[in-house]
mmCIF file of C-alpha atoms in Angstrom:
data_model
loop_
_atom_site.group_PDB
_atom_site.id
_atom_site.type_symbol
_atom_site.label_atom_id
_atom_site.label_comp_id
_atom_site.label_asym_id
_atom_site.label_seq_id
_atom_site.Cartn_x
_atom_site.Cartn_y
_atom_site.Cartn_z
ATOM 1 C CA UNK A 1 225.141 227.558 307.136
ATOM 2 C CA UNK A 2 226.378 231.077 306.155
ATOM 3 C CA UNK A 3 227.338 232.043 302.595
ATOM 4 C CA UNK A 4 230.019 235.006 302.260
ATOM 5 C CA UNK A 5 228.730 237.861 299.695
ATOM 6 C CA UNK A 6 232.011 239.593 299.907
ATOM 7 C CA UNK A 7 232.724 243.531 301.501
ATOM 8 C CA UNK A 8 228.919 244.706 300.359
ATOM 9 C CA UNK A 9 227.579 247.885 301.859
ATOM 10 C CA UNK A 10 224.106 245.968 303.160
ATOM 11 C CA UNK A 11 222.375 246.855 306.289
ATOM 12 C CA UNK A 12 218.393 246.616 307.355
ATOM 13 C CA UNK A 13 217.180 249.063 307.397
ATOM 14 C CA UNK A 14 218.280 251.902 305.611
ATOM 15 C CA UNK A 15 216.744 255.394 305.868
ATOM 16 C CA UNK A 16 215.349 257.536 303.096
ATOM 17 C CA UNK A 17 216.859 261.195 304.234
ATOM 18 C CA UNK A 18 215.772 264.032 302.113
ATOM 19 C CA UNK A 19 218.551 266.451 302.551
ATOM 20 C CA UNK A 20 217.847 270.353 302.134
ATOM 21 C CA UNK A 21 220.535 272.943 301.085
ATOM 22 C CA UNK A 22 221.002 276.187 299.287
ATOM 23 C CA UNK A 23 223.483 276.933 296.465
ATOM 24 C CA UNK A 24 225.658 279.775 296.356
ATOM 25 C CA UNK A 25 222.586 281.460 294.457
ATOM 26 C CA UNK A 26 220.100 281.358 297.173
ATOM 27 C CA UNK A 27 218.804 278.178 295.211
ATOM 28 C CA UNK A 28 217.028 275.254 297.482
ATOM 29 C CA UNK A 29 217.741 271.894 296.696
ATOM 30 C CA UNK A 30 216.876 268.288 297.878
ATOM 31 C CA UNK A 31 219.038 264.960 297.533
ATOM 32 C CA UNK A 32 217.935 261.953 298.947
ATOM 33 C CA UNK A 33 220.705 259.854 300.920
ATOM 34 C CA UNK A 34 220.577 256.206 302.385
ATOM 35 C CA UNK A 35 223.492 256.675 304.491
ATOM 36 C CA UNK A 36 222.924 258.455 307.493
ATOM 37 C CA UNK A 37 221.639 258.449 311.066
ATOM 38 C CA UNK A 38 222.021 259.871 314.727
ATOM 39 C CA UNK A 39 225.673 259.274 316.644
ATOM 40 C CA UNK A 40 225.937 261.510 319.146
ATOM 41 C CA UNK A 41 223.481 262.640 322.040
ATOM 42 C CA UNK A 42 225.596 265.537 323.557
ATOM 43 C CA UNK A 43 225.751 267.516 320.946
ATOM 44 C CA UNK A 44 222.970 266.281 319.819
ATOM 45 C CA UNK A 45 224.623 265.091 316.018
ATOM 46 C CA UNK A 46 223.178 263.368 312.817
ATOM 47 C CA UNK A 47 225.826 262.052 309.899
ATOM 48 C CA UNK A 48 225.025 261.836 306.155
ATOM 49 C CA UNK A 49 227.568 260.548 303.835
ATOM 50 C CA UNK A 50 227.221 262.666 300.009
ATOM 51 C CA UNK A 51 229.862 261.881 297.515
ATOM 52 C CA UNK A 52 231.880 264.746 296.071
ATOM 53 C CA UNK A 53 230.782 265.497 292.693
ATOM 54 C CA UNK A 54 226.829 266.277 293.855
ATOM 55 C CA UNK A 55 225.549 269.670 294.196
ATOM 56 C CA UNK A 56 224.566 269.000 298.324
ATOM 57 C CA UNK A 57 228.392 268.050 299.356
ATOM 58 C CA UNK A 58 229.261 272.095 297.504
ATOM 59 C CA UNK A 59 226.648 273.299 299.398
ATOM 60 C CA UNK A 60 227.057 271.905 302.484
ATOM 61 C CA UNK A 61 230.486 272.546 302.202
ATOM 62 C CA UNK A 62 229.780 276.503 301.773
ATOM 63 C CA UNK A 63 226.698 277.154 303.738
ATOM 64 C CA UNK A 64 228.059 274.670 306.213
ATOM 65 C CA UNK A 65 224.485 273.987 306.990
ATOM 66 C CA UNK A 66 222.103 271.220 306.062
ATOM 67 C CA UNK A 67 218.308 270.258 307.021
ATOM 68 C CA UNK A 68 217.455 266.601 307.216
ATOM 69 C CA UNK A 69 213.616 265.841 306.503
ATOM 70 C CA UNK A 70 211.993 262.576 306.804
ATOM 71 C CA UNK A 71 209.097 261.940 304.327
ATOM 72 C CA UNK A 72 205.881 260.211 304.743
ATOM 73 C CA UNK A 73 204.962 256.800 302.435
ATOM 74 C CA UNK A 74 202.542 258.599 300.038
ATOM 75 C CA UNK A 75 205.865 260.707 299.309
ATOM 76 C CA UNK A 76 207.904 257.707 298.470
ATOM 77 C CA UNK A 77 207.998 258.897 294.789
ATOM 78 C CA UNK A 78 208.876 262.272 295.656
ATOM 79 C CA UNK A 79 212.217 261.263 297.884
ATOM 80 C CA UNK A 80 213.182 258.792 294.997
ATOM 81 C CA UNK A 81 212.784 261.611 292.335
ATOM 82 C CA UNK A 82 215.503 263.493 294.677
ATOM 83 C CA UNK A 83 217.838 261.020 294.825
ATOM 84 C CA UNK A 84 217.475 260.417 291.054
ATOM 85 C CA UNK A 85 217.903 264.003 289.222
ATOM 86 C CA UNK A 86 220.375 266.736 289.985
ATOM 87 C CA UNK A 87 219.457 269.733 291.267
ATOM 88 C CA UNK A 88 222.370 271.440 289.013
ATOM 89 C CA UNK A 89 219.803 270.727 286.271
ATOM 90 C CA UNK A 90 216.326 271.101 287.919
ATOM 91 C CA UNK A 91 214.510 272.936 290.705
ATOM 92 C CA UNK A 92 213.486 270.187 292.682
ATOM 93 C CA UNK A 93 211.413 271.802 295.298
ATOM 94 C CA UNK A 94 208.906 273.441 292.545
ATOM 95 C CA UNK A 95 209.079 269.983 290.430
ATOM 96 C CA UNK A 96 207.642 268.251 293.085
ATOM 97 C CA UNK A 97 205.374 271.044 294.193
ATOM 98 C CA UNK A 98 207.159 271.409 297.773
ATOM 99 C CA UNK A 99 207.566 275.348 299.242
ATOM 100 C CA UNK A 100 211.081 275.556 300.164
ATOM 101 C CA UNK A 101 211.300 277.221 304.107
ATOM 102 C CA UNK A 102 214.377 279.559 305.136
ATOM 103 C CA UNK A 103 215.280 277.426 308.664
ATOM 104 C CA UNK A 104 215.597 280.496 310.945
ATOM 105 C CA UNK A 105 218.197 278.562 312.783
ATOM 106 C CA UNK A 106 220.689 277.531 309.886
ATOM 107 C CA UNK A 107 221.613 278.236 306.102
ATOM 108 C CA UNK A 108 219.366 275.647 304.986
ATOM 109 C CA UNK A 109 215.984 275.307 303.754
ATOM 110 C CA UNK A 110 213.207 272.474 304.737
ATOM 111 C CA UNK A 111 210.004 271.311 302.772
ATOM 112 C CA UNK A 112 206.647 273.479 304.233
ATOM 113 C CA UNK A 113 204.360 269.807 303.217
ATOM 114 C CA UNK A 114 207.464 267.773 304.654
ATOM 115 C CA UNK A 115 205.872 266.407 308.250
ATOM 116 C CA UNK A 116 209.484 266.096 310.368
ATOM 117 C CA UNK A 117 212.614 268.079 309.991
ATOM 118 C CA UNK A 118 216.230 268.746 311.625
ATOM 119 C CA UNK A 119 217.878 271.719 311.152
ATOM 120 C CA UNK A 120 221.415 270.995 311.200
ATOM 121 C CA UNK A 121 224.818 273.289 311.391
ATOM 122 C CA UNK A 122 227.615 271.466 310.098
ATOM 123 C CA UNK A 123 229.611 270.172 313.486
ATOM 124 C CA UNK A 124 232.622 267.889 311.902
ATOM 125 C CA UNK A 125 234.000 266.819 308.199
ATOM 126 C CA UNK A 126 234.768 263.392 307.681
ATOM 127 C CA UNK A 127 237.070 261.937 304.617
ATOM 128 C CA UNK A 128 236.035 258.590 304.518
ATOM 129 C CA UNK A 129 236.993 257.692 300.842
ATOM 130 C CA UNK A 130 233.938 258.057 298.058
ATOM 131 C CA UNK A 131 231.722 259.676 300.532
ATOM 132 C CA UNK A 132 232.090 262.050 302.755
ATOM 133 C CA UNK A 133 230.390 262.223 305.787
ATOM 134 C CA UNK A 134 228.782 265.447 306.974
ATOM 135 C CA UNK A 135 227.976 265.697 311.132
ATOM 136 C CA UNK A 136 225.713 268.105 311.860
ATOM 137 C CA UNK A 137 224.881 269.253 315.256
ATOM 138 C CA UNK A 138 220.994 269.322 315.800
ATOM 139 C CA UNK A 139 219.733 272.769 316.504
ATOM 140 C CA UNK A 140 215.876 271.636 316.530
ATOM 141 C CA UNK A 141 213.322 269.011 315.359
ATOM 142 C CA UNK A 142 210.166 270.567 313.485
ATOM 143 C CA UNK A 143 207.082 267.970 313.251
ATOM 144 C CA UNK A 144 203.537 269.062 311.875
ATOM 145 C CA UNK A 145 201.302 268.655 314.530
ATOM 146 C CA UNK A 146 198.960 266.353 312.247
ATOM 147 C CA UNK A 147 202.132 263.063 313.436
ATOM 148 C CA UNK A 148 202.113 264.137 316.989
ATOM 149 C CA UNK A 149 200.330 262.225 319.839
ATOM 150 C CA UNK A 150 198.304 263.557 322.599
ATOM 151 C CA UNK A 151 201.473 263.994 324.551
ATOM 152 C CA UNK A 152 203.783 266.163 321.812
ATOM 153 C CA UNK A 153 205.639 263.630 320.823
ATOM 154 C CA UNK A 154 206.118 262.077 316.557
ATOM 155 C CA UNK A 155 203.747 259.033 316.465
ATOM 156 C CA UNK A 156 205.085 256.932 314.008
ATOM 157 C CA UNK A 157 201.485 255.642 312.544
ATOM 158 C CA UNK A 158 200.666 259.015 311.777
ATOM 159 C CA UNK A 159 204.142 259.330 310.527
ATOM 160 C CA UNK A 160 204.402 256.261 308.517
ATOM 161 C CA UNK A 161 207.908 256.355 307.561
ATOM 162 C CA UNK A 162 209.679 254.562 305.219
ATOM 163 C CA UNK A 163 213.115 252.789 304.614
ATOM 164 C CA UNK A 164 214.961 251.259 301.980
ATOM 165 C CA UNK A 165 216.490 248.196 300.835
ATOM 166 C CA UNK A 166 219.834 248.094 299.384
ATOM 167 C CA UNK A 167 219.329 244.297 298.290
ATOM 168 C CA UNK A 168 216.258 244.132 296.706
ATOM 169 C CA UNK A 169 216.195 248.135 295.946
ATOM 170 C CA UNK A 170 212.963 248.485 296.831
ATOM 171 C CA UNK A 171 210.935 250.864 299.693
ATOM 172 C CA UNK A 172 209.141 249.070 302.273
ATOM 173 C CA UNK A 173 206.584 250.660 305.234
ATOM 174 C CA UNK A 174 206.578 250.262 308.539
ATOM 175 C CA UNK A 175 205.101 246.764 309.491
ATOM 176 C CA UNK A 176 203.726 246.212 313.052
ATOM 177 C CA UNK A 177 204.601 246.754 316.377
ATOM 178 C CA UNK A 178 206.625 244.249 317.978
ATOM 179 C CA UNK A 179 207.986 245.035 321.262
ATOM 180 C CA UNK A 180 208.993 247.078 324.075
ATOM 181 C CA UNK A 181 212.575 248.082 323.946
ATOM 182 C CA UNK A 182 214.129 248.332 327.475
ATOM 183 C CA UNK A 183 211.674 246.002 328.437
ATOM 184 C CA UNK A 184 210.677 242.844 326.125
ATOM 185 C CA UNK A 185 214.654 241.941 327.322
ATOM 186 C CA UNK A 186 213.965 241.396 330.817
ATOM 187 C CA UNK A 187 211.675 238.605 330.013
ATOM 188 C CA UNK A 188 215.734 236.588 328.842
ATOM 189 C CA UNK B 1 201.648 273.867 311.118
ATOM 190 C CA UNK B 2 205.055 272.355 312.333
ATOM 191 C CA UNK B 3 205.761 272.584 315.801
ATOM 192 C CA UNK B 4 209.152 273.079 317.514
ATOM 193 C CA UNK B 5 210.218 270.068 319.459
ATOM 194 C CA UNK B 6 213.714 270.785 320.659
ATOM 195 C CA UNK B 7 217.253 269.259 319.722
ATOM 196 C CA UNK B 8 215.879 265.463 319.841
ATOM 197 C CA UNK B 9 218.072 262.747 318.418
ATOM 198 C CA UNK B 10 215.377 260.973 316.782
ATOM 199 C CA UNK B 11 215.212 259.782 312.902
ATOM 200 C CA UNK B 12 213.318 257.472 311.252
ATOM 201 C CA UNK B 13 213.604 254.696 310.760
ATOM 202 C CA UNK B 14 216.854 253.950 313.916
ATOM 203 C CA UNK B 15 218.391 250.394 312.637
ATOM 204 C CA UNK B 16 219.142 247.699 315.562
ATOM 205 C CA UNK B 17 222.574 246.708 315.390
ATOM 206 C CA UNK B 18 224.066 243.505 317.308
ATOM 207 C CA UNK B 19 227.960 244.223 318.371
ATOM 208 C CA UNK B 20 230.170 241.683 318.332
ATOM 209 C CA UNK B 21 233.465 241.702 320.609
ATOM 210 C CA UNK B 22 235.897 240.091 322.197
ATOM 211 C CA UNK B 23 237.659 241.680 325.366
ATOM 212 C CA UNK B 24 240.657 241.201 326.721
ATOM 213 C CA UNK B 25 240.608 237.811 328.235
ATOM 214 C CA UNK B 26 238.970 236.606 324.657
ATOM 215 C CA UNK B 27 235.208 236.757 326.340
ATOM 216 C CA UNK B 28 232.911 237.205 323.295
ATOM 217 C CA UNK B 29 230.547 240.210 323.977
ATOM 218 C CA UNK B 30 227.240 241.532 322.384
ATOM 219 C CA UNK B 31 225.653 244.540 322.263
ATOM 220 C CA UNK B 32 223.082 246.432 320.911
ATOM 221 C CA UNK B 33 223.269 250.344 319.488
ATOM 222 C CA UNK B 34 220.184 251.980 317.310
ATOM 223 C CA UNK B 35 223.481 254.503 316.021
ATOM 224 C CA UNK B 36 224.447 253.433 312.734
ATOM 225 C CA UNK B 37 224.374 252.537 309.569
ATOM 226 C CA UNK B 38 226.755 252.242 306.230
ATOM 227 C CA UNK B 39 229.106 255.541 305.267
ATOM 228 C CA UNK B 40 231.348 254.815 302.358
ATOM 229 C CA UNK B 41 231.421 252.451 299.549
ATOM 230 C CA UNK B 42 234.679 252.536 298.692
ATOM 231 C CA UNK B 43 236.425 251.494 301.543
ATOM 232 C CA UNK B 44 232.942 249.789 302.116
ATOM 233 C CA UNK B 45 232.316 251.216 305.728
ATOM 234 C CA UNK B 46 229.860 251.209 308.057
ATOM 235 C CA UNK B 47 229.853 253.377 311.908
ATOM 236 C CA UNK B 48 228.488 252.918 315.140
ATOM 237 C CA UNK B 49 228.233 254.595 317.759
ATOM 238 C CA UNK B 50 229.123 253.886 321.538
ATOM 239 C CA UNK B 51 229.537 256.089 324.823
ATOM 240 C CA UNK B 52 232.636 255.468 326.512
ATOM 241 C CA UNK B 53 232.498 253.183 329.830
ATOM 242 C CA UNK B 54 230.664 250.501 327.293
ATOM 243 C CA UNK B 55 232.525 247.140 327.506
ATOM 244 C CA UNK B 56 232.510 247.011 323.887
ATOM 245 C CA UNK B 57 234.098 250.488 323.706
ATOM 246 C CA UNK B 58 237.007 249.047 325.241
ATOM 247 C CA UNK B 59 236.832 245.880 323.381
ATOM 248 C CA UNK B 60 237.029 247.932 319.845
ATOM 249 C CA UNK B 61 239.652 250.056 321.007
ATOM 250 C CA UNK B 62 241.986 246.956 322.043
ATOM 251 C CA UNK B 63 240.857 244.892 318.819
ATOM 252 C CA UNK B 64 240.768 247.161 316.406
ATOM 253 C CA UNK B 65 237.415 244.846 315.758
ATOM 254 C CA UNK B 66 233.879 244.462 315.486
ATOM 255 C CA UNK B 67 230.717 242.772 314.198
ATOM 256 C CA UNK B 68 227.352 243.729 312.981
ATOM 257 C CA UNK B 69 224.835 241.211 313.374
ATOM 258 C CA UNK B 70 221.403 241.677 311.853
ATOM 259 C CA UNK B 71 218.685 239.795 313.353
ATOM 260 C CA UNK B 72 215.428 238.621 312.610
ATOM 261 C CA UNK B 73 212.119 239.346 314.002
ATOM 262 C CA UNK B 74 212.193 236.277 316.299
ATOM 263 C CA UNK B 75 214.719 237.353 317.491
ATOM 264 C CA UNK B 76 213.662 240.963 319.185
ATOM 265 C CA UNK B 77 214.230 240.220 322.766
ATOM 266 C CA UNK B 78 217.275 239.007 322.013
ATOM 267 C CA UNK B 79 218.372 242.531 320.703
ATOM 268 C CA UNK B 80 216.646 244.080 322.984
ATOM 269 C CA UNK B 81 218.356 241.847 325.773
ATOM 270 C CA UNK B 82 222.041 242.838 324.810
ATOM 271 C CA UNK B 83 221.082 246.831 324.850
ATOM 272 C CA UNK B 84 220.020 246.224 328.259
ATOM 273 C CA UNK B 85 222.876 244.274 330.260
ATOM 274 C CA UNK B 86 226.524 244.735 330.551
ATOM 275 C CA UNK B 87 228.894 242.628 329.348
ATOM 276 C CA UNK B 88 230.886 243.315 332.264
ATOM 277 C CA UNK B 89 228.002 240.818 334.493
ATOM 278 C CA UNK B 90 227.329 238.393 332.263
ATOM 279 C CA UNK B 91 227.866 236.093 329.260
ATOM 280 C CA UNK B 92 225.643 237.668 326.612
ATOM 281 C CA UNK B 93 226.271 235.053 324.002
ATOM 282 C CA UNK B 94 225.284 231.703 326.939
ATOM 283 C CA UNK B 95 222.013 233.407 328.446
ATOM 284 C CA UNK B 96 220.679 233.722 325.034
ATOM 285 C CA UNK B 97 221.698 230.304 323.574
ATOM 286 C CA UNK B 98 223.814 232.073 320.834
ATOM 287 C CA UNK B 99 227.268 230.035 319.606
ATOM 288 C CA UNK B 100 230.080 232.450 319.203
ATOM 289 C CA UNK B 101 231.845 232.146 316.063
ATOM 290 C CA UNK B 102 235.620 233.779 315.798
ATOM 291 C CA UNK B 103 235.650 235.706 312.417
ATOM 292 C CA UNK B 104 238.381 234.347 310.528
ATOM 293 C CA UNK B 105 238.703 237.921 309.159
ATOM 294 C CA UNK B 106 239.021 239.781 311.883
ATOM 295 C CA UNK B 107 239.611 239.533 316.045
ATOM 296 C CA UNK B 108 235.633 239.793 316.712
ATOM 297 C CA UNK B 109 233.035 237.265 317.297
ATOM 298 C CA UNK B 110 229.293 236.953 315.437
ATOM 299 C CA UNK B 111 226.565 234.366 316.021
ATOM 300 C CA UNK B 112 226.615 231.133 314.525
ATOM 301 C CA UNK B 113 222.346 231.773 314.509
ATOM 302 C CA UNK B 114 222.324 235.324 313.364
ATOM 303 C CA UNK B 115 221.005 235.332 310.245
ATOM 304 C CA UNK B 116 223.206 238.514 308.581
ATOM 305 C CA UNK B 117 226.279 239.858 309.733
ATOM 306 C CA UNK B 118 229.819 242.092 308.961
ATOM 307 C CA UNK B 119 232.840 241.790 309.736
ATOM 308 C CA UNK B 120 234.548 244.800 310.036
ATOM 309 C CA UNK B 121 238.148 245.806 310.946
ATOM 310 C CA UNK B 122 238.674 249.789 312.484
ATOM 311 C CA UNK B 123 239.372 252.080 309.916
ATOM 312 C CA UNK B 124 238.523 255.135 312.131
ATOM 313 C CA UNK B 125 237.740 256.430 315.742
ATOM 314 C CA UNK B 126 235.575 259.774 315.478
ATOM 315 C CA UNK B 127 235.017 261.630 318.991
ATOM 316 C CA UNK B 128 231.808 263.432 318.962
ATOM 317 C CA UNK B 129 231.274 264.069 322.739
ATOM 318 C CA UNK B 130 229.308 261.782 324.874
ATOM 319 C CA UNK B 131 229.850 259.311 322.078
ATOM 320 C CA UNK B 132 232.682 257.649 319.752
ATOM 321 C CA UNK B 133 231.764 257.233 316.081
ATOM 322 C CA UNK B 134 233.607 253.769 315.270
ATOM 323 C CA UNK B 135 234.003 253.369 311.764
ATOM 324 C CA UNK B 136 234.416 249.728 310.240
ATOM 325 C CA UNK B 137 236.004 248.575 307.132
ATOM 326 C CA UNK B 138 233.485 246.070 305.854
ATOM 327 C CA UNK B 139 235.922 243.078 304.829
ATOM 328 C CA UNK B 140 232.706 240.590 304.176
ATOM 329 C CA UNK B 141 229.024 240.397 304.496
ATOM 330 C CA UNK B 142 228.212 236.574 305.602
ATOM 331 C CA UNK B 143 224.342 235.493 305.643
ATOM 332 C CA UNK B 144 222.349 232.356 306.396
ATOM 333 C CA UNK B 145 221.550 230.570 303.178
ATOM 334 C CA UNK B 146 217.802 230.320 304.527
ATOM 335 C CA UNK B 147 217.660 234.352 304.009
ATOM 336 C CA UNK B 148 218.758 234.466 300.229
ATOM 337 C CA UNK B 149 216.803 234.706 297.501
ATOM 338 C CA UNK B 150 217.199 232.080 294.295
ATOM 339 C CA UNK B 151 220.100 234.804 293.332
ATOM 340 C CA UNK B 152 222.145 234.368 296.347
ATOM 341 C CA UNK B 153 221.191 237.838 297.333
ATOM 342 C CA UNK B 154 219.284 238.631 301.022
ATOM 343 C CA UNK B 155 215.628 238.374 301.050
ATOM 344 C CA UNK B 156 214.492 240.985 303.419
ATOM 345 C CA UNK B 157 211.117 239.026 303.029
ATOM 346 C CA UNK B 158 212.768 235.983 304.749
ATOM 347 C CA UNK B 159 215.116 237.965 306.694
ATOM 348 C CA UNK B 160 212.588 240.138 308.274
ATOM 349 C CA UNK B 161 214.653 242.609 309.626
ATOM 350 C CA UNK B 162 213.434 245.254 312.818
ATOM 351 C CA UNK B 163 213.651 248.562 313.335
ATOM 352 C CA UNK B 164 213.440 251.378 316.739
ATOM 353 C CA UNK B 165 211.392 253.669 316.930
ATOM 354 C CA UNK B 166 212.938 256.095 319.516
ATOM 355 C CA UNK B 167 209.657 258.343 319.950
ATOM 356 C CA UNK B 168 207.008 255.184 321.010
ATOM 357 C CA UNK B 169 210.225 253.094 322.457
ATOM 358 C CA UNK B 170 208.854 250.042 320.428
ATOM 359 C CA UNK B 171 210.379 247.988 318.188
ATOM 360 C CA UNK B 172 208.908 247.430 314.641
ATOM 361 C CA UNK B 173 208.629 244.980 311.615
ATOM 362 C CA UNK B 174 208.914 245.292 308.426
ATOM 363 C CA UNK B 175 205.819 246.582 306.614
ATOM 364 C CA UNK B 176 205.262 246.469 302.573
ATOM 365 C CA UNK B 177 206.334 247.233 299.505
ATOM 366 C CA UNK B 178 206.226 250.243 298.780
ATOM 367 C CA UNK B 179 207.847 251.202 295.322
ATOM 368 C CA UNK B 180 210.540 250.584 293.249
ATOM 369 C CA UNK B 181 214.102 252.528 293.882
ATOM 370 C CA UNK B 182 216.030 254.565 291.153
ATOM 371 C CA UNK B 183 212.101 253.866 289.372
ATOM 372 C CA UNK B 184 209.210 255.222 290.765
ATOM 373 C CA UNK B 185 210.490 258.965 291.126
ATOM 374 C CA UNK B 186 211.023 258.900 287.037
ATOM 375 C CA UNK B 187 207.233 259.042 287.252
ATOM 376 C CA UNK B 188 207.256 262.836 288.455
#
């Protein structure tokens, strides 16, 4: 039997983006966003939805550039400090002892201890209402070798991202391996 | 040492996101995209993404309709199943043993045994390139009784949502708790 919880913005999972910009100043900053996620293969695009009001949607808005990093669990503190204080009123990057990186593809900086980054240039503006939603157009994917596999590619259990939960507002790991995709659907 | 991987789409974590539709002749579709995720809170809004030539593409352009079922770990071939086959060759909802339920909200079916779902009406249609951005108006949120918590809010513990990992091509659980949101970042 279903229950109806009325128009709530709920979804499993949500990811923990860490969003690097710069300020008219040359200042680096980080904001953590929930909303967010790949939607386009050719271009390559990510979205991120920032309200007005925060110091990332003015400096996305002028730099028109925006790096997305993706944090590992024994940062979870870290990426909840971002989405908690404004950078208008602290330097995040030195707070959390993080070197900020000039991206030499965009106007946008990127954590050096951060283990996977995009470097985004901002592709399409979307009024939505509240939020805005930023598309950027992925220029490249950065990984520290220490989360690749033999073959190159991010291996999530060196990874070990995170995600979060709107409902109970609380971070959870990733739990085990389940299935094959493209494959554990044949077996229907 | 971060190495350059190219313009990958890959994030982490990618949800898995049942699509309900009906096409023209009122046959109740399902289909499964890893693009997407909520964008707005006020109009409460969550996107998707789909490539045109998609059955549901053409069923959310004529309805102006969708759903987004959430399903539980039980459930992974399932989800995996309706990313794999067309809706075009064959009753998604019968092979699976899922009851379609017409929203009374809007013109879009969701699963009578799914335990989470949205109903959500177009509010906008984004063209990225190979793919459409679909933008929903959430109107409701509906969820199995058996997944909420003594509150009447979802238990992701009894929900046990999945997520994609796009690098491995597996699916994965749910893992633990990790730390408190809005909290644990006060601590830096």
């Amino acid at each position: 039997m279903k229950k109806s919880l009325g128009p709530k913005t709920i979804i499993y999972p949500m990811p923990v983006l860490v969003i690097g910009t710069y300020d008219i100043n040359n200042k680096p900053n980080l904001m953590t966003v929930a909303w967010g996620g790949i939607c386009c293969s050719d271009p390559p695009c990510v979205s991120i939805s920032v309200r007005k009001g925060r110091q990332t949607y003015d400096n996305i808005i002028n730099r028109k550039a925006f790096t997305v990093n993706i944090l590992s669990e024994d940062m979870v503190k870290k990426a909840d400090y971002y989405g908690i204080v404004s950078g208008r009123k602290e330097d995040k990057f030195s707070r959390t002892n993080i070197t900020p990186i000039k991206s030499e593809l965009v106007s946008a900086p990127y954590g050096k201890e951060f283990p996977f980054v995009l470097e985004c240039r901002l592709y399409k503006t979307i009024e939505l209402g509240t939020h805005t939603q930023f598309i950027g157009e992925i220029l490249d994917v950065k990984a520290e070798e220490s989360i690749l596999d033999k073959s190159g590619n991010p291996d999530i259990e060196k990874l070990k991202p995170f995600f979060y939960d709107p409902s109970s507002v609380y971070y959870f790991g990733t739990g085990k391996m389940l299935a094959k995709a493209f494959s554990a659907g044949k077996e229907i």
